[in-house]
């Protein structure tokens, strides 16, 4: 039954991408942050976390006012990802050094986790867990692991090579509504329970900026369109929001706001009108 579900999902997405008319997503520009931004994320309180060209992590509120700055970012090299799912516990991940720095709400260092000390030598993605611990995908062992802020391994899944014919390499993870989502653009969106048991696989392939908002809402995009996927109904809708969407380096949703990072380092914030 699950295989049939996967095939139908894939066929549905393929059909849509081949010929359905796209709706227009009406947006209105409300703010532009000119901070030489390299990357960003947001939290559920409306705060924005900017990774700047000077290797600062800067926290600003919804008005663009600076709240806090984390300067000590060069110690572990290039920042690979930011996670502000829990605004009291910000994760800054340095992939090259296998190190996670945990910051408090004022961007003071709360803890530093050296994954190599836990024999996690090649983590492709991390995420905040529902209980404020950290999910890690260990590519070298092909296992999903959960660790606490001291680095102690709390849970280890079955080796993915025993589950998949072709092992995924997720670059993004989300903990939402009692489920863990791992996204590999070549393998799709994989859904697991909190013990590492596979529950589903949505064939959402070759998308960028995929976000799991909740169990009923998944957003993503390509160079031309923004997509909204409803897993319960297998409904995938596509929208045209910008004349040249390829000019944006990153696009993320947060509530009724759309955050768009230009290739020139400006963060443009739009209000979604539809």
C-alpha positions as a Markdown table, in Angstrom:
| # | Residue | x | y | z |
|---|---|---|---|---|
| 1 | Unk | 0.0 | 0.0 | 0.0 |
| 2 | Unk | 2.8 | 2.4 | 0.9 |
| 3 | Unk | 4.5 | 1.7 | -2.5 |
| 4 | Unk | 1.3 | 2.5 | -4.3 |
| 5 | Unk | 1.0 | 5.7 | -2.3 |
| 6 | Unk | 4.5 | 6.7 | -3.3 |
| 7 | Unk | 3.9 | 6.0 | -7.0 |
| 8 | Unk | 0.7 | 8.0 | -7.0 |
| 9 | Unk | 2.4 | 10.9 | -5.3 |
| 10 | Unk | 5.2 | 10.8 | -7.9 |
| 11 | Unk | 2.8 | 10.7 | -10.8 |
| 12 | Unk | 0.8 | 13.5 | -9.4 |
| 13 | Unk | 3.8 | 15.8 | -9.0 |
| 14 | Unk | 5.1 | 14.9 | -12.5 |
| 15 | Unk | 1.7 | 15.7 | -14.1 |
| 16 | Unk | 1.5 | 19.0 | -12.3 |
| 17 | Unk | 5.0 | 20.1 | -13.3 |
| 18 | Unk | 4.3 | 19.2 | -17.0 |
| 19 | Unk | 1.3 | 21.4 | -17.6 |
| 20 | Unk | -0.9 | 22.8 | -15.0 |
| 21 | Unk | -1.5 | 26.6 | -15.0 |
| 22 | Unk | 0.1 | 28.4 | -12.1 |
| 23 | Unk | -1.7 | 30.8 | -9.7 |
| 24 | Unk | -0.2 | 34.1 | -8.8 |
| 25 | Unk | 1.0 | 34.6 | -5.3 |
| 26 | Unk | 0.5 | 38.2 | -4.6 |
| 27 | Unk | 3.1 | 39.7 | -2.3 |
| 28 | Unk | 4.0 | 43.2 | -1.2 |
| 29 | Unk | 7.5 | 44.3 | -0.2 |
| 30 | Unk | 7.4 | 45.7 | 3.4 |
| 31 | Unk | 11.1 | 45.8 | 4.4 |
| 32 | Unk | 14.6 | 45.4 | 3.1 |
| 33 | Unk | 17.6 | 44.5 | 5.3 |
| 34 | Unk | 20.9 | 45.6 | 3.7 |
| 35 | Unk | 23.4 | 43.7 | 5.9 |
| 36 | Unk | 25.5 | 41.9 | 3.4 |
| 37 | Unk | 23.6 | 38.7 | 4.3 |
| 38 | Unk | 25.0 | 35.3 | 3.5 |
| 39 | Unk | 22.3 | 33.2 | 5.1 |
| 40 | Unk | 19.4 | 33.6 | 7.5 |
| 41 | Unk | 16.7 | 31.9 | 9.5 |
| 42 | Unk | 13.7 | 33.0 | 11.6 |
| 43 | Unk | 12.0 | 31.9 | 14.8 |
| 44 | Unk | 8.3 | 31.7 | 15.7 |
| 45 | Unk | 8.5 | 35.0 | 17.5 |
| 46 | Unk | 9.2 | 37.0 | 14.3 |
| 47 | Unk | 12.9 | 37.4 | 15.0 |
| 48 | Unk | 15.4 | 37.1 | 12.2 |
| 49 | Unk | 18.9 | 35.6 | 12.5 |
| 50 | Unk | 21.3 | 37.0 | 9.9 |
| 51 | Unk | 24.7 | 35.4 | 9.0 |
| 52 | Unk | 26.6 | 38.4 | 7.6 |
| 53 | Unk | 29.5 | 38.8 | 5.2 |
| 54 | Unk | 31.7 | 39.7 | 8.2 |
| 55 | Unk | 30.9 | 36.3 | 9.8 |
| 56 | Unk | 28.6 | 37.7 | 12.4 |
| 57 | Unk | 25.3 | 36.1 | 13.5 |
| 58 | Unk | 23.0 | 39.0 | 14.2 |
| 59 | Unk | 19.6 | 38.8 | 15.7 |
| 60 | Unk | 17.1 | 41.5 | 14.7 |
| 61 | Unk | 13.4 | 41.9 | 15.5 |
| 62 | Unk | 10.5 | 42.2 | 13.1 |
| 63 | Unk | 11.3 | 45.9 | 12.7 |
| 64 | Unk | 14.9 | 45.2 | 11.8 |
| 65 | Unk | 16.2 | 46.5 | 15.1 |
| 66 | Unk | 19.4 | 44.8 | 16.3 |
| 67 | Unk | 18.9 | 42.7 | 19.5 |
| 68 | Unk | 22.1 | 40.8 | 19.8 |
| 69 | Unk | 25.3 | 39.7 | 17.9 |
| 70 | Unk | 27.4 | 36.6 | 18.0 |
| 71 | Unk | 30.9 | 37.5 | 16.8 |
| 72 | Unk | 33.0 | 34.4 | 17.6 |
| 73 | Unk | 32.2 | 32.6 | 14.4 |
| 74 | Unk | 35.6 | 32.3 | 12.8 |
| 75 | Unk | 36.9 | 29.8 | 15.4 |
| 76 | Unk | 35.3 | 26.8 | 13.7 |
| 77 | Unk | 35.4 | 28.0 | 10.1 |
| 78 | Unk | 32.4 | 28.5 | 7.9 |
| 79 | Unk | 28.9 | 28.4 | 9.3 |
| 80 | Unk | 27.0 | 25.6 | 7.5 |
| 81 | Unk | 23.5 | 26.1 | 9.0 |
| 82 | Unk | 21.4 | 28.1 | 11.6 |
| 83 | Unk | 18.5 | 26.6 | 13.5 |
| 84 | Unk | 16.2 | 28.9 | 15.5 |
| 85 | Unk | 13.3 | 26.4 | 16.0 |
| 86 | Unk | 13.7 | 27.0 | 19.7 |
| 87 | Unk | 14.4 | 30.8 | 20.2 |
| 88 | Unk | 15.9 | 30.1 | 23.6 |
| 89 | Unk | 18.4 | 27.6 | 22.1 |
| 90 | Unk | 19.9 | 28.6 | 18.7 |
| 91 | Unk | 22.0 | 26.0 | 16.9 |
| 92 | Unk | 25.0 | 27.2 | 14.8 |
| 93 | Unk | 26.5 | 24.2 | 12.9 |
| 94 | Unk | 30.0 | 24.2 | 11.6 |
| 95 | Unk | 30.1 | 21.2 | 9.3 |
| 96 | Unk | 33.8 | 21.3 | 8.5 |
| 97 | Unk | 34.7 | 21.1 | 12.2 |
| 98 | Unk | 31.8 | 18.8 | 13.1 |
| 99 | Unk | 30.9 | 21.3 | 15.8 |
| 100 | Unk | 27.6 | 22.7 | 17.1 |
| 101 | Unk | 27.6 | 25.9 | 19.1 |
| 102 | Unk | 24.4 | 26.4 | 21.1 |
| 103 | Unk | 23.4 | 30.1 | 21.8 |
| 104 | Unk | 20.9 | 31.5 | 24.2 |
| 105 | Unk | 18.3 | 34.2 | 23.3 |
| 106 | Unk | 20.9 | 36.9 | 23.5 |
| 107 | Unk | 23.4 | 34.9 | 21.4 |
| 108 | Unk | 25.7 | 34.1 | 24.3 |
| 109 | Unk | 27.4 | 30.7 | 24.0 |
| 110 | Unk | 25.4 | 28.2 | 26.1 |
| 111 | Unk | 27.3 | 25.1 | 25.1 |
| 112 | Unk | 29.7 | 23.7 | 22.4 |
| 113 | Unk | 29.3 | 20.2 | 21.1 |
| 114 | Unk | 32.2 | 18.5 | 19.3 |
| 115 | Unk | 30.5 | 15.7 | 17.4 |
| 116 | Unk | 33.8 | 14.0 | 16.7 |
| 117 | Unk | 34.2 | 13.3 | 20.4 |
| 118 | Unk | 31.0 | 11.2 | 20.0 |
| 119 | Unk | 32.4 | 9.5 | 17.0 |
| 120 | Unk | 30.1 | 11.4 | 14.7 |
| 121 | Unk | 32.6 | 12.3 | 12.0 |
| 122 | Unk | 30.4 | 13.3 | 9.1 |
| 123 | Unk | 27.0 | 14.9 | 10.0 |
| 124 | Unk | 25.2 | 16.2 | 6.9 |
| 125 | Unk | 22.3 | 17.8 | 8.8 |
| 126 | Unk | 21.2 | 18.7 | 12.3 |
| 127 | Unk | 17.9 | 20.0 | 13.8 |
| 128 | Unk | 16.4 | 20.9 | 17.1 |
| 129 | Unk | 14.3 | 18.1 | 18.6 |
| 130 | Unk | 10.9 | 18.4 | 20.2 |
| 131 | Unk | 12.5 | 18.0 | 23.7 |
| 132 | Unk | 15.2 | 20.6 | 23.0 |
| 133 | Unk | 17.9 | 18.1 | 22.2 |
| 134 | Unk | 19.6 | 17.8 | 18.8 |
| 135 | Unk | 18.9 | 15.5 | 15.9 |
| 136 | Unk | 22.0 | 14.5 | 13.9 |
| 137 | Unk | 22.2 | 12.5 | 10.7 |
| 138 | Unk | 25.5 | 10.6 | 10.8 |
| 139 | Unk | 26.4 | 9.9 | 7.1 |
| 140 | Unk | 29.4 | 7.8 | 7.9 |
| 141 | Unk | 27.3 | 5.3 | 9.9 |
| 142 | Unk | 24.1 | 6.0 | 8.0 |
| 143 | Unk | 22.2 | 6.5 | 11.2 |
| 144 | Unk | 19.9 | 9.1 | 12.8 |
| 145 | Unk | 21.0 | 10.1 | 16.2 |
| 146 | Unk | 19.7 | 12.3 | 19.0 |
| 147 | Unk | 22.2 | 14.0 | 21.4 |
| 148 | Unk | 21.9 | 16.4 | 24.3 |
| 149 | Unk | 23.8 | 19.6 | 24.6 |
| 150 | Unk | 26.7 | 17.9 | 26.3 |
| 151 | Unk | 27.1 | 15.6 | 23.3 |
| 152 | Unk | 25.8 | 12.5 | 24.9 |
| 153 | Unk | 24.1 | 10.2 | 22.4 |
| 154 | Unk | 20.5 | 9.6 | 23.6 |
| 155 | Unk | 19.1 | 7.5 | 20.7 |
| 156 | Unk | 20.5 | 5.8 | 17.6 |
| 157 | Unk | 18.4 | 4.5 | 14.8 |
| 158 | Unk | 18.8 | 1.4 | 12.7 |
| 159 | Unk | 21.5 | 1.6 | 10.0 |
| 160 | Unk | 19.7 | 3.1 | 7.0 |
| 161 | Unk | 21.5 | 0.6 | 4.7 |
| 162 | Unk | 19.1 | -2.0 | 6.2 |
| 163 | Unk | 16.1 | 0.2 | 5.3 |
| 164 | Unk | 16.9 | 1.7 | 1.9 |
| 165 | Unk | 18.2 | 0.2 | -1.3 |
| 166 | Unk | 19.8 | 3.6 | -2.0 |
| 167 | Unk | 20.7 | 5.4 | 1.2 |
| 168 | Unk | 19.6 | 9.0 | 1.4 |
| 169 | Unk | 21.9 | 11.9 | 2.4 |
| 170 | Unk | 19.6 | 14.6 | 3.8 |
| 171 | Unk | 20.7 | 18.2 | 3.8 |
| 172 | Unk | 17.8 | 19.4 | 5.9 |
| 173 | Unk | 15.8 | 18.1 | 8.9 |
| 174 | Unk | 12.6 | 19.2 | 10.7 |
| 175 | Unk | 11.0 | 18.0 | 13.9 |
| 176 | Unk | 7.3 | 18.8 | 13.5 |
| 177 | Unk | 4.1 | 17.5 | 15.1 |
| 178 | Unk | 5.5 | 14.2 | 16.5 |
| 179 | Unk | 7.4 | 13.3 | 13.3 |
| 180 | Unk | 10.9 | 13.9 | 12.0 |
| 181 | Unk | 11.4 | 14.9 | 8.3 |
| 182 | Unk | 14.6 | 14.4 | 6.4 |
| 183 | Unk | 15.0 | 15.9 | 3.0 |
| 184 | Unk | 17.3 | 14.6 | 0.3 |
| 185 | Unk | 16.6 | 16.4 | -3.1 |
| 186 | Unk | 17.5 | 13.2 | -5.0 |
| 187 | Unk | 15.5 | 10.8 | -2.8 |
| 188 | Unk | 12.6 | 12.9 | -1.6 |
| 189 | Unk | 11.2 | 13.8 | 1.8 |
| 190 | Unk | 11.5 | 11.0 | 4.3 |
| 191 | Unk | 9.3 | 10.8 | 7.4 |
| 192 | Unk | 10.3 | 9.0 | 10.6 |
| 193 | Unk | 9.0 | 8.5 | 14.1 |
| 194 | Unk | 11.0 | 9.6 | 17.1 |
| 195 | Unk | 12.7 | 6.1 | 17.3 |
| 196 | Unk | 14.0 | 6.3 | 13.8 |
| 197 | Unk | 11.3 | 4.1 | 12.3 |
| 198 | Unk | 10.4 | 5.0 | 8.7 |
| 199 | Unk | 6.8 | 6.1 | 8.2 |
| 200 | Unk | 6.6 | 7.6 | 4.7 |
| 201 | Unk | 8.4 | 8.9 | 1.7 |
| 202 | Unk | 7.1 | 11.8 | -0.4 |
| 203 | Unk | 8.6 | 12.0 | -3.8 |
| 204 | Unk | 9.3 | 15.7 | -3.7 |
| 205 | Unk | 12.4 | 15.7 | -5.9 |
| 206 | Unk | 14.9 | 18.4 | -6.9 |
| 207 | Unk | 13.4 | 21.2 | -4.9 |
| 208 | Unk | 15.3 | 23.8 | -3.0 |
| 209 | Unk | 14.4 | 25.7 | 0.2 |
| 210 | Unk | 12.0 | 22.9 | 1.2 |
| 211 | Unk | 10.3 | 23.7 | 4.6 |
| 212 | Unk | 8.1 | 21.5 | 6.7 |
| 213 | Unk | 5.8 | 24.1 | 8.3 |
| 214 | Unk | 3.7 | 21.4 | 10.0 |
| 215 | Unk | 2.4 | 17.9 | 9.1 |
| 216 | Unk | -0.2 | 19.4 | 6.8 |
| 217 | Unk | 1.9 | 22.1 | 5.0 |
| 218 | Unk | 5.2 | 21.8 | 3.1 |
| 219 | Unk | 6.6 | 24.6 | 1.0 |
| 220 | Unk | 9.4 | 24.5 | -1.5 |
| 221 | Unk | 10.6 | 26.1 | -4.7 |
| 222 | Unk | 12.6 | 25.8 | -7.9 |
| 223 | Unk | 14.1 | 28.6 | -10.0 |
| 224 | Unk | 10.7 | 29.7 | -11.3 |
| 225 | Unk | 7.8 | 28.7 | -8.9 |
| 226 | Unk | 6.9 | 28.4 | -5.3 |
| 227 | Unk | 5.2 | 25.1 | -4.3 |
| 228 | Unk | 2.7 | 24.2 | -1.6 |
| 229 | Unk | 2.2 | 20.6 | -0.8 |
| 230 | Unk | -0.6 | 19.1 | 1.3 |
| 231 | Unk | 0.4 | 15.5 | 2.3 |
| 232 | Unk | -3.1 | 14.5 | 3.5 |
| 233 | Unk | -4.7 | 15.2 | 0.1 |
| 234 | Unk | -1.6 | 14.8 | -2.1 |
| 235 | Unk | -2.4 | 18.2 | -3.4 |
| 236 | Unk | 0.6 | 20.1 | -4.9 |
| 237 | Unk | -0.1 | 23.7 | -5.9 |
| 238 | Unk | 2.4 | 26.0 | -7.7 |
| 239 | Unk | 2.5 | 29.8 | -7.6 |
| 240 | Unk | 4.3 | 32.5 | -9.6 |
| 241 | Unk | 5.4 | 35.2 | -7.2 |
| 242 | Unk | 8.3 | 37.0 | -8.9 |
| 243 | Unk | 9.2 | 37.8 | -12.5 |
| 244 | Unk | 12.7 | 36.4 | -12.0 |
| 245 | Unk | 12.7 | 34.1 | -9.0 |
| 246 | Unk | 16.2 | 32.8 | -10.0 |
| 247 | Unk | 17.7 | 36.0 | -8.7 |
| 248 | Unk | 17.0 | 34.9 | -5.1 |
| 249 | Unk | 19.6 | 32.8 | -3.3 |
| 250 | Unk | 17.1 | 31.6 | -0.6 |
| 251 | Unk | 13.3 | 31.9 | 0.0 |
| 252 | Unk | 11.6 | 31.0 | 3.3 |
| 253 | Unk | 8.1 | 31.3 | 4.7 |
| 254 | Unk | 7.2 | 32.3 | 8.2 |
| 255 | Unk | 3.5 | 32.8 | 8.8 |
| 256 | Unk | 2.2 | 35.4 | 6.3 |
| 257 | Unk | 5.7 | 36.6 | 5.6 |
| 258 | Unk | 8.0 | 35.6 | 2.8 |
| 259 | Unk | 11.7 | 36.1 | 3.3 |
| 260 | Unk | 13.9 | 36.4 | 0.2 |
| 261 | Unk | 17.7 | 36.6 | 0.1 |
| 262 | Unk | 19.1 | 38.2 | -3.0 |
| 263 | Unk | 22.4 | 37.1 | -4.5 |
| 264 | Unk | 23.6 | 40.6 | -3.6 |
| 265 | Unk | 23.1 | 40.0 | 0.1 |
| 266 | Unk | 19.9 | 41.9 | 0.7 |
| 267 | Unk | 17.1 | 40.3 | 2.7 |
| 268 | Unk | 13.7 | 41.3 | 1.3 |
| 269 | Unk | 10.6 | 40.7 | 3.4 |
| 270 | Unk | 7.3 | 40.4 | 1.7 |
| 271 | Unk | 3.8 | 40.2 | 3.0 |
| 272 | Unk | 1.8 | 37.5 | 1.4 |
| 273 | Unk | -1.5 | 38.9 | 0.3 |
| 274 | Unk | -3.1 | 35.7 | -1.0 |
